[in-house]
Coordinates of C-alpha atoms in Angstrom, one line a residue:
X943 CA 38.7 -237.1 -163.0
X944 CA 36.3 -234.9 -160.6
X945 CA 36.5 -234.8 -156.6
X946 CA 33.7 -237.1 -154.9
X947 CA 32.2 -235.0 -152.5
X948 CA 33.5 -235.3 -148.7
X949 CA 30.1 -236.6 -147.6
X950 CA 31.2 -239.8 -150.2
X951 CA 34.6 -240.1 -149.2
X952 CA 33.6 -240.3 -144.9
X953 CA 31.0 -243.4 -145.9
X954 CA 33.8 -244.9 -148.1
X955 CA 36.8 -244.7 -145.1
X956 CA 33.3 -246.8 -142.5
X957 CA 32.6 -248.9 -145.4
X958 CA 36.6 -249.9 -145.0
X959 CA 36.3 -249.9 -141.7
X960 CA 32.9 -252.2 -141.7
X961 CA 34.1 -254.7 -143.6
X962 CA 37.3 -254.7 -141.5
X963 CA 35.8 -255.7 -138.8
X964 CA 33.2 -258.8 -141.3
X965 CA 37.0 -259.9 -141.4
X966 CA 38.1 -260.3 -138.8
X967 CA 34.8 -261.9 -136.7
X968 CA 35.2 -264.7 -140.2
X969 CA 34.9 -267.8 -138.2
X970 CA 32.6 -271.0 -138.3
X971 CA 29.2 -268.3 -138.1
X972 CA 30.8 -266.8 -141.6
X973 CA 30.6 -270.0 -143.6
X974 CA 27.6 -269.7 -145.3
X975 CA 24.7 -273.0 -144.3
X976 CA 23.6 -274.9 -142.1
X977 CA 23.9 -277.8 -140.2
X978 CA 21.0 -280.3 -140.9
X979 CA 19.9 -283.7 -139.1
X980 CA 18.8 -286.5 -141.1
X981 CA 17.7 -289.8 -139.4
X982 CA 19.1 -292.9 -140.0
X983 CA 18.0 -296.8 -139.4
X984 CA 16.7 -294.8 -135.7
X985 CA 19.7 -292.4 -135.2
X986 CA 20.7 -288.9 -136.1
X987 CA 23.7 -287.5 -138.3
X988 CA 24.4 -284.1 -138.4
X989 CA 25.3 -282.4 -141.8
X990 CA 26.9 -279.2 -142.8
X991 CA 24.3 -278.1 -146.3
X992 CA 25.8 -275.0 -148.0
X993 CA 26.2 -273.3 -151.8
X994 CA 28.7 -272.7 -153.7
X995 CA 29.6 -269.7 -154.6
X996 CA 27.3 -270.7 -157.8
X997 CA 24.3 -271.7 -155.8
X998 CA 25.3 -275.2 -156.2
X999 CA 24.5 -276.4 -153.0
X1000 CA 26.2 -279.8 -151.7
X1001 CA 26.2 -281.8 -147.7
X1002 CA 29.1 -282.5 -146.3
X1003 CA 28.9 -285.8 -143.6
X1004 CA 30.4 -284.0 -139.9
X1005 CA 28.6 -287.2 -137.6
X1006 CA 26.8 -288.7 -135.3
X1007 CA 24.7 -286.3 -133.1
X1008 CA 25.9 -286.0 -129.6
X1009 CA 25.8 -283.1 -127.2
X1010 CA 29.8 -282.1 -128.5
X1011 CA 28.1 -281.6 -132.2
X1012 CA 24.1 -280.0 -130.5
X1013 CA 27.3 -277.0 -129.3
X1014 CA 28.9 -276.5 -132.5
X1015 CA 25.1 -276.5 -134.6
X1016 CA 23.9 -274.4 -131.7
X1017 CA 27.1 -272.0 -131.8
X1018 CA 26.7 -271.4 -136.0
X1019 CA 23.6 -270.5 -136.2
X1020 CA 24.3 -267.9 -133.2
X1021 CA 26.8 -266.6 -134.9
X1022 CA 24.8 -266.7 -137.7
X1023 CA 22.6 -264.4 -136.6
X1024 CA 25.4 -261.7 -135.5
X1025 CA 26.7 -261.3 -139.0
X1026 CA 23.0 -260.8 -140.9
X1027 CA 23.9 -257.1 -139.3
X1028 CA 26.6 -256.7 -141.1
X1029 CA 26.0 -257.7 -143.7
X1030 CA 23.9 -255.4 -143.9
X1031 CA 24.5 -252.1 -142.7
X1032 CA 27.7 -252.8 -145.7
X1033 CA 24.7 -252.9 -148.0
X1034 CA 23.3 -249.7 -147.1
X1035 CA 26.5 -248.1 -146.9
X1036 CA 27.5 -249.5 -150.6
X1037 CA 24.0 -248.3 -151.6
X1038 CA 24.6 -244.9 -150.3
X1039 CA 28.2 -244.4 -151.9
X1040 CA 26.4 -245.7 -155.5
X1041 CA 24.0 -242.3 -155.2
X1042 CA 26.9 -240.6 -154.1
X1043 CA 28.4 -241.2 -157.3
X1044 CA 31.1 -243.4 -156.4
X1045 CA 33.2 -245.5 -158.7
X1046 CA 30.9 -248.7 -159.2
X1047 CA 32.6 -252.4 -160.2
X1048 CA 30.7 -254.0 -163.0
X1049 CA 28.6 -257.5 -162.2
X1050 CA 30.2 -259.7 -163.5
X1051 CA 33.8 -258.7 -162.2
X1052 CA 32.5 -257.6 -158.8
X1053 CA 30.7 -261.3 -158.3
X1054 CA 34.0 -262.5 -159.5
X1055 CA 35.9 -260.6 -157.2
X1056 CA 33.7 -262.5 -154.4
X1057 CA 33.9 -265.7 -155.3
X1058 CA 37.7 -265.4 -155.0
X1059 CA 38.2 -262.7 -151.6
X1060 CA 35.4 -266.2 -150.1
X1061 CA 37.7 -268.3 -151.4
X1062 CA 40.8 -267.3 -149.2
X1063 CA 42.6 -266.1 -152.3
X1064 CA 43.7 -262.6 -151.3
X1065 CA 43.8 -263.0 -147.2
X1066 CA 46.3 -264.8 -149.3
X1067 CA 48.6 -262.0 -150.5
X1068 CA 46.3 -262.3 -154.1
X1069 CA 46.5 -258.6 -155.3
X1070 CA 44.4 -256.9 -157.7
X1071 CA 45.9 -254.7 -160.8
X1072 CA 45.4 -253.4 -163.9
X1073 CA 41.9 -251.5 -164.9
X1074 CA 39.8 -253.1 -161.7
X1075 CA 42.7 -252.1 -159.2
X1076 CA 42.8 -248.4 -161.0
X1077 CA 38.8 -247.8 -160.4
X1078 CA 39.2 -249.2 -156.6
X1079 CA 41.6 -246.2 -155.5
X1080 CA 39.8 -243.7 -157.1
X1081 CA 37.8 -244.2 -153.6
X1082 CA 41.2 -244.8 -151.3
X1083 CA 41.8 -241.3 -153.2
X1084 CA 38.1 -239.7 -152.7
X1085 CA 38.4 -238.9 -156.9
X1086 CA 35.9 -240.5 -159.8
X1087 CA 38.3 -241.4 -163.0
X1088 CA 36.1 -239.6 -166.3
X1089 CA 36.9 -242.3 -169.6
X1090 CA 36.5 -245.0 -171.9
X1091 CA 39.8 -246.7 -170.5
X1092 CA 38.0 -247.9 -167.2
X1093 CA 35.5 -250.1 -169.1
X1094 CA 36.9 -253.7 -169.0
X1095 CA 35.8 -257.1 -167.5
X1096 CA 39.5 -258.9 -168.0
X1097 CA 40.5 -259.7 -163.4
X1098 CA 43.8 -259.5 -162.4
X1099 CA 45.2 -261.2 -160.1
X1100 CA 49.0 -261.1 -159.0
X1101 CA 50.5 -263.3 -155.8
X1102 CA 54.3 -263.6 -155.0
X1103 CA 55.4 -266.9 -154.7
X1104 CA 57.0 -266.3 -151.5
X1105 CA 53.7 -264.7 -149.8
X1106 CA 53.7 -264.3 -146.5
X1107 CA 50.5 -266.1 -144.8
X1108 CA 49.8 -266.7 -141.1
X1109 CA 48.2 -269.3 -141.5
X1110 CA 50.6 -271.8 -142.8
X1111 CA 48.3 -274.7 -143.1
X1112 CA 45.4 -272.4 -145.0
X1113 CA 44.9 -272.3 -149.4
X1114 CA 42.5 -271.6 -151.0
X1115 CA 41.4 -273.2 -154.5
X1116 CA 41.0 -270.2 -156.8
X1117 CA 40.4 -272.0 -160.2
X1118 CA 37.5 -273.6 -158.3
X1119 CA 35.7 -271.1 -157.1
X1120 CA 35.5 -269.6 -160.6
X1121 CA 33.9 -272.7 -162.0
X1122 CA 31.7 -273.0 -158.7
X1123 CA 30.3 -269.2 -160.0
X1124 CA 28.6 -271.3 -163.0
X1125 CA 29.6 -268.5 -165.5
X1126 CA 31.4 -270.6 -168.1
X1127 CA 34.6 -269.9 -166.8
X1128 CA 36.7 -272.5 -169.2
X1129 CA 40.4 -273.1 -168.9
X1130 CA 42.5 -270.5 -171.4
X1131 CA 44.7 -273.2 -173.3
X1132 CA 48.4 -272.0 -173.5
X1133 CA 50.5 -271.1 -176.2
X1134 CA 52.6 -273.5 -175.6
X1135 CA 50.3 -276.3 -174.8
X1136 CA 52.3 -278.5 -172.2
X1137 CA 52.1 -275.7 -170.0
X1138 CA 49.4 -274.4 -167.6
X1139 CA 46.7 -271.7 -168.3
X1140 CA 47.3 -269.2 -166.5
X1141 CA 43.7 -267.6 -167.8
X1142 CA 40.0 -268.5 -167.9
X1143 CA 37.1 -267.3 -169.8
X1144 CA 33.8 -267.1 -170.2
X1145 CA 33.4 -268.6 -173.9
X1146 CA 31.4 -266.0 -176.2
X1147 CA 32.2 -263.1 -173.4
X1148 CA 34.8 -260.8 -172.5
X1149 CA 34.7 -261.2 -168.4
X1150 CA 38.8 -263.2 -168.5
X1151 CA 40.6 -263.4 -165.3
X1152 CA 44.5 -264.0 -165.3
X1153 CA 46.5 -264.8 -162.7
X1154 CA 49.8 -263.2 -162.4
X1155 CA 53.4 -263.9 -160.8
X1156 CA 56.2 -261.3 -160.4
X1157 CA 59.6 -262.6 -163.1
X1158 CA 63.1 -263.3 -162.2
X1159 CA 63.6 -263.2 -165.9
X1160 CA 61.9 -263.4 -169.1
X1161 CA 60.3 -265.9 -171.1
X1162 CA 60.0 -267.7 -167.4
X1163 CA 57.1 -270.5 -167.3
X1164 CA 54.6 -269.8 -165.0
X1165 CA 54.4 -270.1 -161.9
X1166 CA 53.0 -272.4 -159.9
X1167 CA 51.4 -271.3 -156.5
X1168 CA 50.0 -273.6 -154.5
X1169 CA 48.4 -270.8 -151.6
X1170 CA 46.1 -270.3 -154.1
X1171 CA 45.8 -273.7 -156.4
X1172 CA 46.4 -272.2 -159.5
X1173 CA 49.3 -271.2 -161.4
X1174 CA 49.5 -267.9 -162.7
X1175 CA 51.0 -265.7 -165.7
X1176 CA 54.8 -263.9 -165.1
X1177 CA 55.5 -260.3 -165.6
X1178 CA 58.7 -258.4 -164.9
X1179 CA 58.1 -255.4 -162.2
X1180 CA 55.2 -256.7 -161.1
X1181 CA 56.7 -257.5 -157.8
X1182 CA 56.8 -253.3 -157.8
X1183 CA 53.2 -253.2 -157.6
X1184 CA 52.7 -256.8 -155.5
X1185 CA 54.8 -256.1 -152.3
X1186 CA 53.3 -253.7 -149.3
X1187 CA 49.7 -253.7 -151.1
X1188 CA 47.1 -252.0 -149.4
X1189 CA 43.5 -253.0 -148.3
X1190 CA 40.3 -251.5 -150.3
X1191 CA 36.8 -252.1 -151.6
X1192 CA 35.2 -253.6 -154.7
X1193 CA 31.7 -251.5 -154.9
X1194 CA 28.5 -253.5 -156.0
X1195 CA 25.8 -254.5 -154.9
X1196 CA 28.0 -255.2 -152.1
X1197 CA 31.3 -254.7 -150.8
X1198 CA 34.3 -256.4 -151.0
X1199 CA 37.5 -256.2 -149.2
X1200 CA 40.6 -257.0 -151.1
X1201 CA 44.1 -256.0 -151.7
X1202 CA 45.3 -253.5 -154.3
X1203 CA 48.8 -251.6 -154.7
X1204 CA 49.8 -249.2 -153.1
X1205 CA 48.7 -246.2 -155.3
X1206 CA 51.7 -243.6 -155.9
X1207 CA 53.8 -248.0 -157.0
X1208 CA 51.0 -248.6 -159.6
X1209 CA 51.3 -244.9 -160.9
X1210 CA 55.3 -245.2 -161.3
X1211 CA 54.5 -248.8 -162.9
X1212 CA 52.5 -247.9 -165.2
X1213 CA 54.7 -245.8 -166.8
X1214 CA 57.4 -248.7 -166.7
X1215 CA 54.8 -250.5 -168.6
X1216 CA 54.6 -248.2 -171.2
X1217 CA 56.8 -248.7 -172.6
X1218 CA 57.5 -252.1 -172.3
X1219 CA 54.4 -252.5 -173.9
X1220 CA 55.2 -253.6 -178.5
X1221 CA 54.3 -250.8 -180.9
X1222 CA 50.9 -253.8 -181.5
X1223 CA 50.2 -252.8 -178.1
X1224 CA 49.7 -248.6 -178.5
X1225 CA 46.0 -248.9 -177.4
X1226 CA 47.1 -250.5 -174.1
X1227 CA 50.3 -248.0 -173.9
X1228 CA 48.0 -244.8 -173.9
X1229 CA 45.7 -246.2 -171.1
X1230 CA 49.2 -246.3 -169.3
X1231 CA 50.1 -243.4 -169.8
X1232 CA 46.1 -242.2 -169.3
X1233 CA 46.3 -244.7 -166.4
X1234 CA 49.5 -242.8 -164.8
X1235 CA 48.4 -239.4 -166.0
X1236 CA 45.2 -239.6 -163.7
X1237 CA 47.1 -240.7 -160.1
X1238 CA 50.0 -238.6 -160.7
X1239 CA 47.7 -235.0 -160.7
X1240 CA 45.9 -236.5 -157.6
X1241 CA 49.5 -237.6 -155.6
X1242 CA 51.6 -234.5 -156.5
X1243 CA 48.9 -233.0 -155.8
X1244 CA 47.6 -234.7 -152.1
X1245 CA 49.5 -237.1 -151.3
X1246 CA 53.8 -235.7 -152.3
X1247 CA 55.5 -237.9 -149.8
X1248 CA 53.9 -241.3 -151.2
X1249 CA 55.1 -240.8 -154.6
X1250 CA 58.3 -238.9 -153.2
X1251 CA 58.4 -242.9 -151.7
X1252 CA 57.7 -244.7 -154.4
X1253 CA 60.5 -242.9 -156.1
X1254 CA 63.0 -243.4 -153.9
X1255 CA 61.9 -247.1 -153.9
X1256 CA 62.1 -247.0 -157.6
X1257 CA 66.6 -245.4 -157.3
X1258 CA 67.3 -248.3 -155.0
X1259 CA 66.7 -251.0 -157.8
X1260 CA 69.0 -249.2 -159.3
X1261 CA 69.6 -247.1 -162.4
X1262 CA 67.5 -249.8 -165.1
X1263 CA 64.7 -248.6 -162.5
X1264 CA 65.3 -245.1 -163.3
X1265 CA 65.6 -245.1 -166.7
X1266 CA 62.3 -246.5 -167.4
X1267 CA 60.3 -244.4 -165.3
X1268 CA 62.3 -241.4 -166.7
X1269 CA 61.2 -242.2 -169.7
X1270 CA 57.9 -243.3 -168.7
X1271 CA 57.6 -239.9 -167.2
X1272 CA 58.2 -238.0 -170.5
X1273 CA 55.8 -239.8 -171.9
X1274 CA 52.8 -238.3 -169.5
X1275 CA 54.3 -235.2 -170.4
X1276 CA 53.9 -234.9 -173.5
X1277 CA 50.2 -235.8 -173.0
X1278 CA 49.6 -234.0 -169.9
X1279 CA 51.7 -231.5 -169.7
X1280 CA 52.8 -230.9 -165.9
X1281 CA 51.8 -234.4 -165.0
X1282 CA 55.6 -236.4 -164.7
X1283 CA 57.5 -233.1 -164.4
X1284 CA 57.1 -233.7 -160.2
X1285 CA 58.5 -237.5 -161.4
X1286 CA 61.4 -236.1 -162.6
X1287 CA 62.8 -233.6 -159.8
X1288 CA 62.0 -236.6 -157.5
X1289 CA 63.8 -239.2 -159.1
X1290 CA 67.2 -236.1 -159.8
X1291 CA 66.9 -235.3 -156.3

């Protein structure tokens, strides 16, 4: 792990501000496409021509041309032009961050995340978890993680069943967004053929998208998430990272605004799941402990208050949670001396 230069941290903060402003301005002008006129038997009709995330073009009938629709078409053109400088500014900032050594998400995964973001998945409470979230958290904390454990093509998106939605009627079609990319995503059949798929994979490649949700008990069946139009694999302890996420940016050719777990909660969650792994998943356990140790090093030095608050949250959840986090902290101590001590002391205080 190494610190990012102050200039890069400043650029990242500016990127977050630009993305937040851009998201706030999402309106008719943000919809990719344009109004076109078609003449049918002497009358003119408006259609909205747009491209899906994968590049497929389609047209949607709007209505017969009149003064009101003329005004809508003109408003869209004006708003779309006004957003162009924002997009260029975001792309420029991402270019500077890449050159300056910020952590970058691979192209395939970034395309997937952009499609999910454009479909509204993150506006509807979806949270990016897993290694891609760990990469994003590096930029958020102003550090660069170093190690082979960063290489992954698994995109993990978690969401609670009872998501807090500002716009009740808003929904997303997450599987449709993946299909529209035309990258070859196919549903991965569940072990129980009667159960819905919770994963999508590109045949012959490593790129995979998993939808996850907090489980209330062991062996729970896939959970349907109506807001995302998808089913999710339930996992115990996942609610610890889906509650109160923070906004961050995925960096590639452009920026994508996503939700990621609070860094301190993410670190303690890694301590929990590491020791829950079966013996056959030893490599993933090592990966969990490595990521936790990296985060704990930064948090104990620069954000001890965040770590203390996360430990207090663990304590409120009961003795079972405290035991699991303590066991994980002791395991971290064996591979990275000094990284788990702060957690153990905070849990005892």
